[in-house]
Amino acid sequence: LHLSKVHDMHVRQKVRQDQGWTLKSLLSYLYWSAYNFVADICSKSEDEPYIIHVSLKKPEGAASPWNERSMTEAHECIHRLYRRSFDPDIMYWLPQDLCERLKDVDISFCVKSIEPAGDESVKHDDDVMILEICRIILPSHKKLIRPVSDIAAILKYTSDNLQRGQENEGLDDFRIREVDAVMQEELDFHVVTLCVDTIAFLFVVLFYQACLSTRTKSLTNTFSLKSVFPADYIYALVILSVLTVCDRVIYVLSSNFLRVMYHFATLVFFLTYLMVQYWSLDVRLSSRVGQRQLGLEAFFALKSLSFLFSALQVKANVPTNTLGHWLMKRNVFHFCLYTVYRSIPFLPELRMMLDWTFTKTTLEFFDWFRVEEIRNSMFQIDMANFFRQKGIGLKQPWYTKLFQGFLGFTLLGLIIWGPLLLYSSNNPAIVVPQLIGVSANMTLTQGTRSYPIFYGGQETQVQAWKKQHQYFTKNFNDQQVKQVLLSPSSDVTWAITPPRRAELQKTLEDGEDVDLVINFLFKRNFPVTAQNCLLSISRPLSEKSLDGLRKVLGKHELNITSSLRVTHLHHRTSIFSLNSEGNQSHVPLSFAVKRAHTGSGNLDVTDKFYNSFVQLGGNQLVCEANNNFRPSLQPDSMLPVNCSLGLSEQNSETWWELFCDENEETPASHGVAPSRGPQVILVFDKTIGESVLSTLFASRGGLIGLYVSFVLVVGRFIHISFSSGLRQKIWVDQLPSTHKLKSILEDIDAARAEMELAVEEELYWGLIRIYRMPAILFELTKKQN
């Protein structure tokens, strides 16, 4: 554009000097200053340098061309032509709005050069004059928004009218064929702004709940299949997404006015919202006030950077051709960014749909997609040619074999064997859950009748089991095996009405099908979808235990004291424990079981209540408690628990007590203190953690489901993408040169930007015809010498 010939000077639109400053002139100056500022940022204004390219026709007859004449003569002719624009007989044929804008505006031109046209787009008998506007004097404070375009247009209109028969007055040889207003290269900050907004969006995704939610953890620590996200968190993500879409729509529409409105509206919105949140009582009175305010400050810093680039775009105006492809630059960095962009699900399709919806074009929906697919193919072919730097007859370099061969083979091997690693004990997502709560309740049942008598869990002791090494191998760590001890006294008093007490007494006297049911409820910290593990144990009571419980309940005949502590487990010869008056207080529990290896209905009596080992396993949806677990070092043995049940009274308050102890059958086990409450040895199965990393490593559908849903799908995708149909794609993928096809794509964009929609459609169908004729495609893409 010959901008190197233009000297570096600032051209300002000046106002003719007034006689002096008055209140009226001061108010007028302030008003027009504000008006000029708003008009400048809300419309496509033009900035210096003001350059015009004028194509002059070759003079008729023997007159010398303009490139051989002095620039002084051309200087006088261009000023004379501009002054003739305001003659009444000329103004009648000119656009009225153009004449109104330039009325009484004095322009000073400076002819920089006159050279013969050397471009094929201009006839060779024309001369090109580079013209600079060096001074603009305005009649008022209202400035010209597009001075170069207006002046270039009025020069062309005036010259055309003079050539149609108007009186020339020395302008016979000065005939303009074409006038082009030259502006500076358009600056585009959209990609940079979008990148900053994307970083801000990801920041909100990760840290919103830690800064503004009632949760104490961020997304990285709270995500799971059953997570319920706060509504304000979802609304925040949706609002940010909608604002990003609005920004893209305004950019595609190339509207400065909408850009200004969007910029100031979002600036006020985010500034107000963040200030309100920053100084809110919820944040200031929080125990994590420093962390929450730091998160808000970090987000505001990111949005401030986004507003900076948005303000620069407002100042530089939205570019005319907004479909530029910044990522398609021929270097490794942009190629990597473009690969990431194409790999994000739905993002390229959403962008193309949005651009087609808000762009004025003659192309249909799938025509637009077809053009973008061709553009993507051209870029990939161009980068393939860029990386193909090996000379003829030379072997492939070692780094190519390393990155494409060895690393590719390693990646496929990980995809094949990775699922097996996910189900191994070395999976980093497999962790041991922790016990966060336990409770136990005991009920006497007969048929549909039930009588709750014991509830415990408020006083609990969880500790490492000292005899773990005697029962378990080294594959079980200390976190997997825990001993849980509950208080022997019930957490609630026993309140029962006299009729229900009499009914219970009668049930015990009948003695038929009376079962003692104890329910353990274990709660682990994860997975949150299966935290509660229920273990229910039911045993039919023996006649000895029923008789003992009947005597315990004879409260109207017995004086039960609560001072006696019973140690029945070390005195098996005694059926009851007696107080000072000979009344029964605690009953050793025994149960009736069918005699093994006999077909008769005879029953044996045992004092084994339940197995001390309880395995907590299951899956991501259900927690299973297994009371039939056997330790790995002693698979044929179990550690049964014996219990005694009693009723205590103090200050007219009555409650049940359940004393339990381990019945050690192996000689290696010794030294457990007696007279404790319900107790179990918990064995935790390793399970999937709850963090985002654990979720990424976890498989929810089993090994076969993982292979079907992941490995086979990925394998099929790789086969289709890399090794299938390569022969059929040779004629469109192996192109030595793409310059001519890319120039057609650029011309389609340029025609669309200049609203030459007929040219756009003609170029599109020309491109389609090229792809339909392989011979023409071969000629256009063959390697140039």
CSV table of C-alpha atoms in Angstrom, one decimal, residues 312-522:
chain,number,residue,atom,x,y,z
A,312,LEU,CA,-8.4,-2.2,22.9
A,313,GLN,CA,-10.8,-3.8,20.4
A,314,VAL,CA,-13.4,-1.0,21.0
A,315,LYS,CA,-10.7,1.6,20.3
A,316,ALA,CA,-9.4,-0.2,17.2
A,317,ASN,CA,-12.9,-1.0,15.9
A,318,VAL,CA,-14.2,-4.5,15.2
A,319,PRO,CA,-12.5,-5.8,12.0
A,320,THR,CA,-14.5,-6.1,8.8
A,321,ASN,CA,-13.5,-9.6,8.1
A,322,THR,CA,-14.2,-11.4,11.3
A,323,LEU,CA,-13.8,-14.9,10.0
A,324,GLY,CA,-10.0,-14.8,10.1
A,325,HIS,CA,-8.4,-18.1,11.2
A,326,TRP,CA,-5.7,-17.1,13.7
A,327,LEU,CA,-5.0,-20.7,14.7
A,328,MET,CA,-4.2,-21.7,11.1
A,329,LYS,CA,-0.7,-20.3,11.0
A,330,ARG,CA,2.1,-22.4,9.6
A,331,ASN,CA,4.1,-23.1,12.7
A,332,VAL,CA,4.3,-25.8,15.3
A,333,PHE,CA,2.8,-23.7,18.1
A,334,HIS,CA,-0.4,-22.8,16.3
A,335,PHE,CA,-0.7,-26.3,15.0
A,336,CYS,CA,-0.7,-27.7,18.5
A,337,LEU,CA,-3.3,-25.1,19.6
A,338,TYR,CA,-5.4,-26.0,16.5
A,339,THR,CA,-5.2,-29.7,17.3
A,340,VAL,CA,-6.4,-29.0,20.9
A,341,TYR,CA,-9.2,-26.8,19.5
A,342,ARG,CA,-10.4,-29.6,17.1
A,343,SER,CA,-10.2,-32.2,19.8
A,344,ILE,CA,-12.6,-30.4,22.2
A,345,PRO,CA,-16.0,-32.1,21.7
A,346,PHE,CA,-18.7,-30.0,19.9
A,347,LEU,CA,-16.6,-26.8,20.0
A,348,PRO,CA,-15.8,-26.6,16.2
A,349,GLU,CA,-19.3,-27.5,15.3
A,350,LEU,CA,-20.8,-24.9,17.7
A,351,ARG,CA,-18.5,-22.2,16.3
A,352,MET,CA,-19.4,-23.0,12.7
A,353,MET,CA,-23.2,-23.0,13.5
A,354,LEU,CA,-22.9,-19.7,15.4
A,355,ASP,CA,-20.9,-18.1,12.6
A,356,TRP,CA,-23.3,-19.3,9.8
A,357,THR,CA,-26.3,-18.1,11.8
A,358,PHE,CA,-25.1,-14.5,12.3
A,359,THR,CA,-23.1,-14.0,9.0
A,360,LYS,CA,-24.7,-12.6,5.9
A,361,THR,CA,-23.9,-15.2,3.3
A,362,THR,CA,-25.4,-17.0,0.3
A,363,LEU,CA,-24.0,-20.3,1.4
A,364,GLU,CA,-26.4,-22.9,2.8
A,365,PHE,CA,-25.8,-24.6,6.1
A,366,PHE,CA,-24.0,-27.6,4.8
A,367,ASP,CA,-22.2,-25.5,2.2
A,368,TRP,CA,-20.7,-23.5,5.0
A,369,PHE,CA,-19.6,-26.7,6.8
A,370,ARG,CA,-18.1,-28.0,3.5
A,371,VAL,CA,-16.0,-24.9,3.0
A,372,GLU,CA,-14.7,-25.1,6.6
A,373,GLU,CA,-13.9,-28.8,6.1
A,374,ILE,CA,-11.9,-27.9,3.0
A,375,ARG,CA,-10.1,-25.2,5.0
A,376,ASN,CA,-9.3,-27.6,7.7
A,377,SER,CA,-8.0,-30.1,5.2
A,378,MET,CA,-5.8,-27.5,3.5
A,379,PHE,CA,-4.2,-26.6,6.8
A,380,GLN,CA,-3.5,-30.2,7.8
A,381,ILE,CA,-2.0,-30.8,4.3
A,382,ASP,CA,0.1,-27.7,4.6
A,383,MET,CA,1.4,-28.7,8.0
A,384,ALA,CA,2.1,-32.3,6.7
A,385,ASN,CA,4.2,-30.7,3.9
A,386,PHE,CA,5.9,-28.5,6.4
A,387,PHE,CA,7.0,-31.5,8.6
A,388,ARG,CA,8.0,-33.5,5.5
A,389,GLN,CA,11.5,-32.1,5.4
A,390,LYS,CA,13.3,-35.3,4.5
A,391,GLY,CA,15.2,-35.2,1.2
A,392,ILE,CA,14.8,-37.8,-1.5
A,393,GLY,CA,16.6,-41.0,-0.7
A,394,LEU,CA,17.2,-40.1,3.0
A,395,LYS,CA,16.0,-42.3,5.8
A,396,GLN,CA,13.5,-41.0,8.4
A,397,PRO,CA,15.2,-39.2,11.3
A,398,TRP,CA,15.3,-40.8,14.8
A,399,TYR,CA,13.0,-38.3,16.4
A,400,THR,CA,10.3,-39.0,13.9
A,401,LYS,CA,10.4,-42.7,14.6
A,402,LEU,CA,10.5,-41.9,18.4
A,403,PHE,CA,7.4,-39.7,18.5
A,404,GLN,CA,5.3,-41.4,15.8
A,405,GLY,CA,6.4,-45.0,16.1
A,406,PHE,CA,7.6,-45.8,19.6
A,407,LEU,CA,5.4,-43.4,21.5
A,408,GLY,CA,2.4,-44.4,19.4
A,409,PHE,CA,3.0,-48.1,20.1
A,410,THR,CA,3.4,-47.3,23.8
A,411,LEU,CA,0.1,-45.4,23.9
A,412,LEU,CA,-1.8,-48.2,22.2
A,413,GLY,CA,-0.2,-50.7,24.7
A,414,LEU,CA,-1.5,-48.5,27.6
A,415,ILE,CA,-5.0,-48.4,26.1
A,416,ILE,CA,-5.0,-52.2,25.8
A,417,TRP,CA,-3.5,-53.0,29.2
A,418,GLY,CA,-4.7,-49.9,31.1
A,419,PRO,CA,-8.1,-51.3,32.1
A,420,LEU,CA,-6.4,-54.3,33.8
A,421,LEU,CA,-4.3,-51.8,35.8
A,422,LEU,CA,-7.4,-50.0,36.8
A,423,TYR,CA,-8.7,-53.1,38.5
A,424,SER,CA,-5.4,-53.9,40.2
A,425,SER,CA,-4.4,-53.0,43.7
A,426,ASN,CA,-1.9,-50.5,42.3
A,427,ASN,CA,-4.6,-48.3,40.8
A,428,PRO,CA,-4.0,-44.8,42.3
A,429,ALA,CA,-7.8,-44.3,42.4
A,430,ILE,CA,-8.2,-47.3,44.7
A,431,VAL,CA,-8.1,-46.2,48.4
A,432,VAL,CA,-9.3,-47.4,51.7
A,433,PRO,CA,-12.5,-45.7,53.1
A,434,GLN,CA,-12.6,-44.5,56.6
A,435,LEU,CA,-15.3,-45.2,59.2
A,436,ILE,CA,-17.2,-42.0,60.1
A,437,GLY,CA,-20.1,-43.5,62.1
A,438,VAL,CA,-21.4,-46.7,63.7
A,439,SER,CA,-24.5,-47.6,65.6
A,440,ALA,CA,-26.1,-50.8,66.9
A,441,ASN,CA,-29.7,-51.6,68.0
A,442,MET,CA,-31.2,-54.8,69.4
A,443,THR,CA,-34.7,-56.0,69.1
A,444,LEU,CA,-36.7,-59.0,70.4
A,445,THR,CA,-39.1,-60.3,67.7
A,446,GLN,CA,-41.8,-62.9,67.4
A,447,GLY,CA,-43.5,-63.1,64.1
A,448,THR,CA,-44.7,-59.6,63.3
A,449,ARG,CA,-44.1,-58.3,66.9
A,450,SER,CA,-41.0,-56.4,67.8
A,451,TYR,CA,-39.7,-55.0,71.1
A,452,PRO,CA,-36.7,-52.6,70.8
A,453,ILE,CA,-34.5,-52.9,73.9
A,454,PHE,CA,-31.0,-51.5,73.1
A,455,TYR,CA,-29.5,-48.7,71.0
A,456,GLY,CA,-25.9,-47.7,71.1
A,457,GLY,CA,-23.4,-45.8,69.0
A,458,GLN,CA,-22.9,-42.4,70.7
A,459,GLU,CA,-19.9,-43.6,72.6
A,460,THR,CA,-17.7,-45.4,70.1
A,461,GLN,CA,-14.0,-46.3,70.0
A,462,VAL,CA,-12.3,-47.2,66.7
A,463,GLN,CA,-8.7,-48.4,67.0
A,464,ALA,CA,-6.2,-50.6,65.2
A,465,TRP,CA,-6.5,-54.3,66.1
A,466,LYS,CA,-3.4,-55.5,67.9
A,467,LYS,CA,-3.7,-59.1,66.6
A,468,GLN,CA,-4.0,-58.2,63.0
A,469,HIS,CA,-0.7,-59.8,62.0
A,470,GLN,CA,-1.9,-63.2,63.4
A,471,TYR,CA,-5.0,-63.3,61.1
A,472,PHE,CA,-4.1,-61.2,58.0
A,473,THR,CA,-1.3,-61.2,55.5
A,474,LYS,CA,0.7,-58.1,54.5
A,475,ASN,CA,-1.7,-57.3,51.7
A,476,PHE,CA,-4.0,-55.9,54.4
A,477,ASN,CA,-2.7,-52.6,55.7
A,478,ASP,CA,-3.5,-51.0,59.0
A,479,GLN,CA,-6.2,-48.8,57.5
A,480,GLN,CA,-8.1,-51.8,56.3
A,481,VAL,CA,-8.5,-53.6,59.6
A,482,LYS,CA,-10.1,-51.7,62.5
A,483,GLN,CA,-11.5,-52.8,65.9
A,484,VAL,CA,-14.8,-51.0,66.8
A,485,LEU,CA,-16.0,-51.0,70.4
A,486,LEU,CA,-19.3,-49.6,71.5
A,487,SER,CA,-20.5,-48.7,75.0
A,488,PRO,CA,-22.3,-51.6,76.8
A,489,SER,CA,-25.0,-49.2,78.1
A,490,SER,CA,-27.8,-48.2,75.8
A,491,ASP,CA,-27.9,-44.6,74.7
A,492,VAL,CA,-31.6,-44.3,75.4
A,493,THR,CA,-33.6,-45.2,78.4
A,494,TRP,CA,-36.1,-48.1,78.1
A,495,ALA,CA,-39.6,-46.6,78.2
A,496,ILE,CA,-42.4,-49.1,77.8
A,497,THR,CA,-46.1,-49.0,78.7
A,498,PRO,CA,-47.5,-51.6,81.2
A,499,PRO,CA,-49.6,-53.3,78.5
A,500,ARG,CA,-46.6,-53.6,76.2
A,501,ARG,CA,-44.5,-54.9,79.1
A,502,ALA,CA,-47.1,-57.5,79.9
A,503,GLU,CA,-47.2,-58.5,76.2
A,504,LEU,CA,-43.4,-58.9,76.2
A,505,GLN,CA,-43.6,-61.0,79.4
A,506,LYS,CA,-46.2,-63.2,77.8
A,507,THR,CA,-44.0,-63.5,74.6
A,508,LEU,CA,-41.1,-64.7,76.7
A,509,GLU,CA,-43.3,-67.2,78.6
A,510,ASP,CA,-44.6,-68.7,75.3
A,511,GLY,CA,-41.0,-69.2,74.2
A,512,GLU,CA,-41.9,-70.0,70.6
A,513,ASP,CA,-39.9,-68.5,67.7
A,514,VAL,CA,-38.5,-65.7,69.8
A,515,ASP,CA,-35.5,-64.2,68.0
A,516,LEU,CA,-32.9,-61.7,69.1
A,517,VAL,CA,-32.0,-59.3,66.3
A,518,ILE,CA,-29.0,-57.0,66.4
A,519,ASN,CA,-28.5,-54.5,63.6
A,520,PHE,CA,-25.2,-52.7,63.0
A,521,LEU,CA,-25.1,-49.6,60.8
A,522,PHE,CA,-21.7,-48.6,59.6
